[in-house]
Amino acid sequence: SAVISQKPSRDICQRGTSLTIQCQVDSQVTMMFWYRQQPGQSLTLIATANQGSEATYESGFVIDKFPISRPNLTFSTLTVSNMSPEDSSIYLCSVPQGAHGYTFGSGTRLTVV
Amino acid sequence: ILNVEQSPQSLHVQEGDSTNFTCSFPSSNFYALHWYRWETAKSPEALFVMTLNGDEKKKGRISATLNTKEGYSYLYIKGSQPEDSATYLCASPGTGNQFYFGTGTSLTVIP
């Protein structure tokens, strides 16, 4: 199965700033997904990153807040913009692995102060 | 939106004890049920993908069952070890790319 390298693993950021999270996959994949887990909540899909087209955002998430890049089939970034304490979460990228489910990055633990 | 629920939220067991926890999901339009183990600072690791009613899958000391008619899955751990300490997540696909996760069961195995 694919191996995903996600950076940074954690960060503490000031409110109003932005953080870009990177995911590098060791093989080419058509779709990459970005998730968020707020404290005490479920993992929630933010958007699907498509190579060569704009990301598809789920209800409640917008491009201005979470811009996504997908320059090729092995790499994607998610930016958390104009952060507030409510953005403190674990952010995960993942790729589908067919019958084996999904492979995830190791997560970015973000604290906004 | 699919309502996927897990219980209990957290669990502490002694080393050597067996344990189990539950994932419930809507039984209508069922497609699949996934189990993951998520250790702190690591990637969630896929344990099982279950699709058929009555399915039972096993991986070492961990096994899972599936009842699609009543909408639940059980995860069992036999003879818990400290390395089993993790959060166990279940998830079920919805429409499009949406994949609905439960909030997880946090397991702590006490040596």
PDB file of N, CA, C and O in Angstrom, chain A residues 4 10 31 33 35 37 40-45 48 50 56 58 90 92 98-107 109, chain B residues 4 9 34 36 38-49 87 89 93 95-104:
ATOM      1  N   ILE A   4       2.558   7.626   2.966  1.00  0.00           N
ATOM      2  CA  ILE A   4       2.379   9.070   2.900  1.00  0.00           C
ATOM      3  C   ILE A   4       3.264   9.736   3.938  1.00  0.00           C
ATOM      4  O   ILE A   4       3.245   9.355   5.120  1.00  0.00           O
ATOM      5  N   ARG A  10       3.405  18.717  13.960  1.00  0.00           N
ATOM      6  CA  ARG A  10       2.671  19.565  14.905  1.00  0.00           C
ATOM      7  C   ARG A  10       3.154  20.994  14.769  1.00  0.00           C
ATOM      8  O   ARG A  10       4.263  21.238  14.279  1.00  0.00           O
ATOM      9  N   MET A  31      -6.829  10.507  -6.423  1.00  0.00           N
ATOM     10  CA  MET A  31      -7.497  11.354  -5.441  1.00  0.00           C
ATOM     11  C   MET A  31      -6.724  11.364  -4.130  1.00  0.00           C
ATOM     12  O   MET A  31      -6.184  10.356  -3.703  1.00  0.00           O
ATOM     13  N   PHE A  33      -7.402  13.027  -0.104  1.00  0.00           N
ATOM     14  CA  PHE A  33      -8.434  13.601   0.743  1.00  0.00           C
ATOM     15  C   PHE A  33      -7.797  14.301   1.939  1.00  0.00           C
ATOM     16  O   PHE A  33      -6.771  13.857   2.452  1.00  0.00           O
ATOM     17  N   TYR A  35      -8.691  15.627   5.835  1.00  0.00           N
ATOM     18  CA  TYR A  35      -9.622  15.489   6.948  1.00  0.00           C
ATOM     19  C   TYR A  35      -9.199  16.383   8.103  1.00  0.00           C
ATOM     20  O   TYR A  35      -8.026  16.740   8.242  1.00  0.00           O
ATOM     21  N   GLN A  37      -9.878  16.579  12.492  1.00  0.00           N
ATOM     22  CA  GLN A  37     -10.510  16.069  13.705  1.00  0.00           C
ATOM     23  C   GLN A  37     -10.370  17.113  14.785  1.00  0.00           C
ATOM     24  O   GLN A  37      -9.286  17.319  15.340  1.00  0.00           O
ATOM     25  N   GLY A  40     -12.550  15.919  20.472  1.00  0.00           N
ATOM     26  CA  GLY A  40     -13.793  15.251  20.850  1.00  0.00           C
ATOM     27  C   GLY A  40     -14.738  14.967  19.698  1.00  0.00           C
ATOM     28  O   GLY A  40     -15.836  14.459  19.913  1.00  0.00           O
ATOM     29  N   GLN A  41     -14.320  15.275  18.493  1.00  0.00           N
ATOM     30  CA  GLN A  41     -15.202  15.101  17.334  1.00  0.00           C
ATOM     31  C   GLN A  41     -14.694  13.974  16.431  1.00  0.00           C
ATOM     32  O   GLN A  41     -13.606  13.449  16.620  1.00  0.00           O
ATOM     33  N   SER A  42     -15.518  13.634  15.427  1.00  0.00           N
ATOM     34  CA  SER A  42     -15.128  12.635  14.440  1.00  0.00           C
ATOM     35  C   SER A  42     -14.173  13.244  13.423  1.00  0.00           C
ATOM     36  O   SER A  42     -14.154  14.458  13.226  1.00  0.00           O
ATOM     37  N   LEU A  43     -13.425  12.377  12.771  1.00  0.00           N
ATOM     38  CA  LEU A  43     -12.700  12.797  11.578  1.00  0.00           C
ATOM     39  C   LEU A  43     -13.721  13.243  10.537  1.00  0.00           C
ATOM     40  O   LEU A  43     -14.681  12.520  10.252  1.00  0.00           O
ATOM     41  N   THR A  44     -13.518  14.422   9.980  1.00  0.00           N
ATOM     42  CA  THR A  44     -14.473  14.996   9.026  1.00  0.00           C
ATOM     43  C   THR A  44     -13.752  15.363   7.743  1.00  0.00           C
ATOM     44  O   THR A  44     -12.699  16.005   7.777  1.00  0.00           O
ATOM     45  N   LEU A  45     -14.329  14.984   6.621  1.00  0.00           N
ATOM     46  CA  LEU A  45     -13.728  15.289   5.329  1.00  0.00           C
ATOM     47  C   LEU A  45     -13.851  16.775   5.023  1.00  0.00           C
ATOM     48  O   LEU A  45     -14.959  17.334   5.064  1.00  0.00           O
ATOM     49  N   THR A  48     -11.681  17.020  -1.325  1.00  0.00           N
ATOM     50  CA  THR A  48     -10.974  16.071  -2.184  1.00  0.00           C
ATOM     51  C   THR A  48     -10.064  16.863  -3.104  1.00  0.00           C
ATOM     52  O   THR A  48     -10.543  17.784  -3.803  1.00  0.00           O
ATOM     53  N   ASN A  50      -7.980  17.139  -6.347  1.00  0.00           N
ATOM     54  CA  ASN A  50      -7.928  16.536  -7.676  1.00  0.00           C
ATOM     55  C   ASN A  50      -6.763  17.132  -8.446  1.00  0.00           C
ATOM     56  O   ASN A  50      -6.582  18.349  -8.454  1.00  0.00           O
ATOM     57  N   THR A  56     -12.564  19.741  -4.488  1.00  0.00           N
ATOM     58  CA  THR A  56     -14.001  19.662  -4.210  1.00  0.00           C
ATOM     59  C   THR A  56     -14.199  19.726  -2.710  1.00  0.00           C
ATOM     60  O   THR A  56     -13.742  18.841  -1.981  1.00  0.00           O
ATOM     61  N   GLU A  58     -16.351  19.914   0.915  1.00  0.00           N
ATOM     62  CA  GLU A  58     -17.560  19.428   1.553  1.00  0.00           C
ATOM     63  C   GLU A  58     -18.320  20.598   2.173  1.00  0.00           C
ATOM     64  O   GLU A  58     -17.769  21.692   2.366  1.00  0.00           O
ATOM     65  N   ILE A  90      -6.490  18.088  14.586  1.00  0.00           N
ATOM     66  CA  ILE A  90      -5.550  17.236  13.869  1.00  0.00           C
ATOM     67  C   ILE A  90      -5.997  17.208  12.416  1.00  0.00           C
ATOM     68  O   ILE A  90      -7.183  16.968  12.129  1.00  0.00           O
ATOM     69  N   LEU A  92      -5.391  15.507   8.644  1.00  0.00           N
ATOM     70  CA  LEU A  92      -4.863  14.284   8.039  1.00  0.00           C
ATOM     71  C   LEU A  92      -5.117  14.299   6.543  1.00  0.00           C
ATOM     72  O   LEU A  92      -6.188  14.710   6.104  1.00  0.00           O
ATOM     73  N   GLY A  98      -8.413   1.062  -2.552  1.00  0.00           N
ATOM     74  CA  GLY A  98      -9.333   0.066  -3.080  1.00  0.00           C
ATOM     75  C   GLY A  98      -9.959  -0.756  -1.970  1.00  0.00           C
ATOM     76  O   GLY A  98     -10.483  -0.220  -1.000  1.00  0.00           O
ATOM     77  N   ALA A  99      -9.851  -2.076  -2.104  1.00  0.00           N
ATOM     78  CA  ALA A  99     -10.487  -2.980  -1.152  1.00  0.00           C
ATOM     79  C   ALA A  99      -9.844  -2.922   0.227  1.00  0.00           C
ATOM     80  O   ALA A  99     -10.398  -3.438   1.196  1.00  0.00           O
ATOM     81  N   HIS A 100      -8.701  -2.299   0.326  1.00  0.00           N
ATOM     82  CA  HIS A 100      -7.984  -2.241   1.602  1.00  0.00           C
ATOM     83  C   HIS A 100      -8.288  -0.973   2.371  1.00  0.00           C
ATOM     84  O   HIS A 100      -7.661  -0.701   3.390  1.00  0.00           O
ATOM     85  N   GLY A 101      -9.241  -0.196   1.888  1.00  0.00           N
ATOM     86  CA  GLY A 101      -9.618   1.005   2.622  1.00  0.00           C
ATOM     87  C   GLY A 101      -8.789   2.211   2.211  1.00  0.00           C
ATOM     88  O   GLY A 101      -8.618   2.468   1.036  1.00  0.00           O
ATOM     89  N   TYR A 102      -8.291   2.929   3.197  1.00  0.00           N
ATOM     90  CA  TYR A 102      -7.554   4.161   2.949  1.00  0.00           C
ATOM     91  C   TYR A 102      -6.238   4.134   3.711  1.00  0.00           C
ATOM     92  O   TYR A 102      -6.137   3.558   4.782  1.00  0.00           O
ATOM     93  N   THR A 103      -5.242   4.790   3.118  1.00  0.00           N
ATOM     94  CA  THR A 103      -3.973   5.011   3.817  1.00  0.00           C
ATOM     95  C   THR A 103      -3.930   6.481   4.218  1.00  0.00           C
ATOM     96  O   THR A 103      -4.300   7.351   3.428  1.00  0.00           O
ATOM     97  N   PHE A 104      -3.454   6.733   5.439  1.00  0.00           N
ATOM     98  CA  PHE A 104      -3.429   8.087   5.979  1.00  0.00           C
ATOM     99  C   PHE A 104      -2.004   8.544   6.229  1.00  0.00           C
ATOM    100  O   PHE A 104      -1.095   7.732   6.467  1.00  0.00           O
ATOM    101  N   GLY A 105      -1.819   9.866   6.178  1.00  0.00           N
ATOM    102  CA  GLY A 105      -0.603  10.452   6.706  1.00  0.00           C
ATOM    103  C   GLY A 105      -0.630  10.364   8.224  1.00  0.00           C
ATOM    104  O   GLY A 105      -1.634   9.966   8.826  1.00  0.00           O
ATOM    105  N   SER A 106       0.472  10.752   8.844  1.00  0.00           N
ATOM    106  CA  SER A 106       0.587  10.640  10.298  1.00  0.00           C
ATOM    107  C   SER A 106      -0.054  11.812  11.022  1.00  0.00           C
ATOM    108  O   SER A 106      -0.084  11.841  12.250  1.00  0.00           O
ATOM    109  N   GLY A 107      -0.571  12.779  10.286  1.00  0.00           N
ATOM    110  CA  GLY A 107      -1.335  13.847  10.909  1.00  0.00           C
ATOM    111  C   GLY A 107      -0.503  15.063  11.270  1.00  0.00           C
ATOM    112  O   GLY A 107       0.704  14.980  11.500  1.00  0.00           O
ATOM    113  N   ARG A 109      -0.819  18.039  14.096  1.00  0.00           N
ATOM    114  CA  ARG A 109      -1.546  18.500  15.288  1.00  0.00           C
ATOM    115  C   ARG A 109      -1.341  20.005  15.399  1.00  0.00           C
ATOM    116  O   ARG A 109      -0.239  20.464  15.680  1.00  0.00           O
TER     117      ARG A 109
ATOM    118  N   VAL B   4     -22.520   7.556  12.304  1.00  0.00           N
ATOM    119  CA  VAL B   4     -21.704   6.428  12.760  1.00  0.00           C
ATOM    120  C   VAL B   4     -21.315   6.699  14.205  1.00  0.00           C
ATOM    121  O   VAL B   4     -20.741   7.744  14.500  1.00  0.00           O
ATOM    122  N   GLN B   9     -16.614   5.473  24.689  1.00  0.00           N
ATOM    123  CA  GLN B   9     -15.692   6.507  24.227  1.00  0.00           C
ATOM    124  C   GLN B   9     -14.262   6.170  24.642  1.00  0.00           C
ATOM    125  O   GLN B   9     -13.323   6.419  23.919  1.00  0.00           O
ATOM    126  N   HIS B  34     -15.372   0.051   7.757  1.00  0.00           N
ATOM    127  CA  HIS B  34     -13.918  -0.016   7.919  1.00  0.00           C
ATOM    128  C   HIS B  34     -13.563   0.159   9.387  1.00  0.00           C
ATOM    129  O   HIS B  34     -14.167   0.972  10.082  1.00  0.00           O
ATOM    130  N   TYR B  36     -10.139   1.024  11.862  1.00  0.00           N
ATOM    131  CA  TYR B  36      -8.769   1.528  11.868  1.00  0.00           C
ATOM    132  C   TYR B  36      -8.258   1.569  13.303  1.00  0.00           C
ATOM    133  O   TYR B  36      -9.026   1.808  14.240  1.00  0.00           O
ATOM    134  N   TRP B  38      -5.529   3.791  15.534  1.00  0.00           N
ATOM    135  CA  TRP B  38      -4.811   5.058  15.435  1.00  0.00           C
ATOM    136  C   TRP B  38      -4.028   5.276  16.720  1.00  0.00           C
ATOM    137  O   TRP B  38      -4.593   5.610  17.756  1.00  0.00           O
ATOM    138  N   GLU B  39      -2.707   5.083  16.604  1.00  0.00           N
ATOM    139  CA  GLU B  39      -1.830   5.346  17.732  1.00  0.00           C
ATOM    140  C   GLU B  39      -1.382   6.807  17.656  1.00  0.00           C
ATOM    141  O   GLU B  39      -1.208   7.359  16.561  1.00  0.00           O
ATOM    142  N   THR B  40      -1.164   7.384  18.817  1.00  0.00           N
ATOM    143  CA  THR B  40      -0.768   8.788  18.897  1.00  0.00           C
ATOM    144  C   THR B  40       0.482   9.044  18.058  1.00  0.00           C
ATOM    145  O   THR B  40       1.429   8.268  18.090  1.00  0.00           O
ATOM    146  N   ALA B  41       0.456  10.121  17.287  1.00  0.00           N
ATOM    147  CA  ALA B  41       1.574  10.573  16.445  1.00  0.00           C
ATOM    148  C   ALA B  41       1.879   9.615  15.291  1.00  0.00           C
ATOM    149  O   ALA B  41       2.929   9.735  14.654  1.00  0.00           O
ATOM    150  N   LYS B  42       0.988   8.682  15.041  1.00  0.00           N
ATOM    151  CA  LYS B  42       1.170   7.778  13.899  1.00  0.00           C
ATOM    152  C   LYS B  42      -0.025   7.881  12.963  1.00  0.00           C
ATOM    153  O   LYS B  42      -1.023   8.527  13.264  1.00  0.00           O
ATOM    154  N   SER B  43       0.094   7.238  11.802  1.00  0.00           N
ATOM    155  CA  SER B  43      -1.017   7.215  10.859  1.00  0.00           C
ATOM    156  C   SER B  43      -2.071   6.220  11.325  1.00  0.00           C
ATOM    157  O   SER B  43      -1.728   5.163  11.860  1.00  0.00           O
ATOM    158  N   PRO B  44      -3.349   6.522  11.096  1.00  0.00           N
ATOM    159  CA  PRO B  44      -4.363   5.472  11.292  1.00  0.00           C
ATOM    160  C   PRO B  44      -4.019   4.273  10.405  1.00  0.00           C
ATOM    161  O   PRO B  44      -3.679   4.435   9.237  1.00  0.00           O
ATOM    162  N   GLU B  45      -4.120   3.090  10.985  1.00  0.00           N
ATOM    163  CA  GLU B  45      -3.753   1.865  10.285  1.00  0.00           C
ATOM    164  C   GLU B  45      -5.017   1.068   9.995  1.00  0.00           C
ATOM    165  O   GLU B  45      -5.807   0.798  10.909  1.00  0.00           O
ATOM    166  N   ALA B  46      -5.198   0.692   8.737  1.00  0.00           N
ATOM    167  CA  ALA B  46      -6.388  -0.077   8.385  1.00  0.00           C
ATOM    168  C   ALA B  46      -6.319  -1.468   9.020  1.00  0.00           C
ATOM    169  O   ALA B  46      -5.309  -2.160   8.915  1.00  0.00           O
ATOM    170  N   LEU B  47      -7.388  -1.858   9.690  1.00  0.00           N
ATOM    171  CA  LEU B  47      -7.488  -3.195  10.278  1.00  0.00           C
ATOM    172  C   LEU B  47      -8.348  -4.108   9.398  1.00  0.00           C
ATOM    173  O   LEU B  47      -7.903  -5.175   8.989  1.00  0.00           O
ATOM    174  N   PHE B  48      -9.569  -3.683   9.158  1.00  0.00           N
ATOM    175  CA  PHE B  48     -10.506  -4.519   8.416  1.00  0.00           C
ATOM    176  C   PHE B  48     -11.393  -3.659   7.515  1.00  0.00           C
ATOM    177  O   PHE B  48     -11.738  -2.540   7.875  1.00  0.00           O
ATOM    178  N   VAL B  49     -11.767  -4.240   6.382  1.00  0.00           N
ATOM    179  CA  VAL B  49     -12.842  -3.709   5.557  1.00  0.00           C
ATOM    180  C   VAL B  49     -13.882  -4.812   5.465  1.00  0.00           C
ATOM    181  O   VAL B  49     -13.571  -5.921   5.019  1.00  0.00           O
ATOM    182  N   THR B  87      -6.479   4.502  19.699  1.00  0.00           N
ATOM    183  CA  THR B  87      -7.876   4.815  19.411  1.00  0.00           C
ATOM    184  C   THR B  87      -8.320   3.967  18.233  1.00  0.00           C
ATOM    185  O   THR B  87      -7.624   3.892  17.219  1.00  0.00           O
ATOM    186  N   LEU B  89     -11.054   3.366  15.367  1.00  0.00           N
ATOM    187  CA  LEU B  89     -12.053   4.113  14.612  1.00  0.00           C
ATOM    188  C   LEU B  89     -12.800   3.175  13.679  1.00  0.00           C
ATOM    189  O   LEU B  89     -12.198   2.281  13.086  1.00  0.00           O
ATOM    190  N   PRO B  93     -18.595   4.419   4.185  1.00  0.00           N
ATOM    191  CA  PRO B  93     -18.700   5.357   3.055  1.00  0.00           C
ATOM    192  C   PRO B  93     -20.114   5.877   2.900  1.00  0.00           C
ATOM    193  O   PRO B  93     -21.096   5.164   3.125  1.00  0.00           O
ATOM    194  N   THR B  95     -22.174   9.008   0.239  1.00  0.00           N
ATOM    195  CA  THR B  95     -22.232   9.323  -1.186  1.00  0.00           C
ATOM    196  C   THR B  95     -20.982  10.089  -1.595  1.00  0.00           C
ATOM    197  O   THR B  95     -20.340  10.732  -0.769  1.00  0.00           O
ATOM    198  N   GLY B  96     -20.641  10.001  -2.857  1.00  0.00           N
ATOM    199  CA  GLY B  96     -19.454  10.693  -3.352  1.00  0.00           C
ATOM    200  C   GLY B  96     -18.216  10.190  -2.642  1.00  0.00           C
ATOM    201  O   GLY B  96     -18.036   8.997  -2.441  1.00  0.00           O
ATOM    202  N   ASN B  97     -17.344  11.098  -2.262  1.00  0.00           N
ATOM    203  CA  ASN B  97     -16.099  10.730  -1.591  1.00  0.00           C
ATOM    204  C   ASN B  97     -16.229  10.759  -0.074  1.00  0.00           C
ATOM    205  O   ASN B  97     -15.260  10.511   0.640  1.00  0.00           O
ATOM    206  N   GLN B  98     -17.391  11.091   0.405  1.00  0.00           N
ATOM    207  CA  GLN B  98     -17.566  11.241   1.844  1.00  0.00           C
ATOM    208  C   GLN B  98     -17.424   9.895   2.540  1.00  0.00           C
ATOM    209  O   GLN B  98     -17.915   8.868   2.069  1.00  0.00           O
ATOM    210  N   PHE B  99     -16.755   9.931   3.653  1.00  0.00           N
ATOM    211  CA  PHE B  99     -16.455   8.730   4.419  1.00  0.00           C
ATOM    212  C   PHE B  99     -16.710   9.112   5.862  1.00  0.00           C
ATOM    213  O   PHE B  99     -16.046   9.981   6.389  1.00  0.00           O
ATOM    214  N   TYR B 100     -17.723   8.513   6.521  1.00  0.00           N
ATOM    215  CA  TYR B 100     -18.164   8.976   7.831  1.00  0.00           C
ATOM    216  C   TYR B 100     -17.512   8.154   8.929  1.00  0.00           C
ATOM    217  O   TYR B 100     -17.665   6.927   8.981  1.00  0.00           O
ATOM    218  N   PHE B 101     -16.819   8.843   9.807  1.00  0.00           N
ATOM    219  CA  PHE B 101     -16.119   8.200  10.914  1.00  0.00           C
ATOM    220  C   PHE B 101     -16.916   8.340  12.204  1.00  0.00           C
ATOM    221  O   PHE B 101     -17.615   9.337  12.418  1.00  0.00           O
ATOM    222  N   GLY B 102     -16.770   7.345  13.082  1.00  0.00           N
ATOM    223  CA  GLY B 102     -17.205   7.509  14.453  1.00  0.00           C
ATOM    224  C   GLY B 102     -16.173   8.331  15.209  1.00  0.00           C
ATOM    225  O   GLY B 102     -15.113   8.658  14.677  1.00  0.00           O
ATOM    226  N   THR B 103     -16.480   8.658  16.446  1.00  0.00           N
ATOM    227  CA  THR B 103     -15.554   9.462  17.250  1.00  0.00           C
ATOM    228  C   THR B 103     -14.445   8.619  17.871  1.00  0.00           C
ATOM    229  O   THR B 103     -13.520   9.160  18.449  1.00  0.00           O
ATOM    230  N   GLY B 104     -14.539   7.297  17.723  1.00  0.00           N
ATOM    231  CA  GLY B 104     -13.456   6.448  18.191  1.00  0.00           C
ATOM    232  C   GLY B 104     -13.648   5.927  19.602  1.00  0.00           C
ATOM    233  O   GLY B 104     -14.367   6.508  20.416  1.00  0.00           O
TER     234      GLY B 104
END
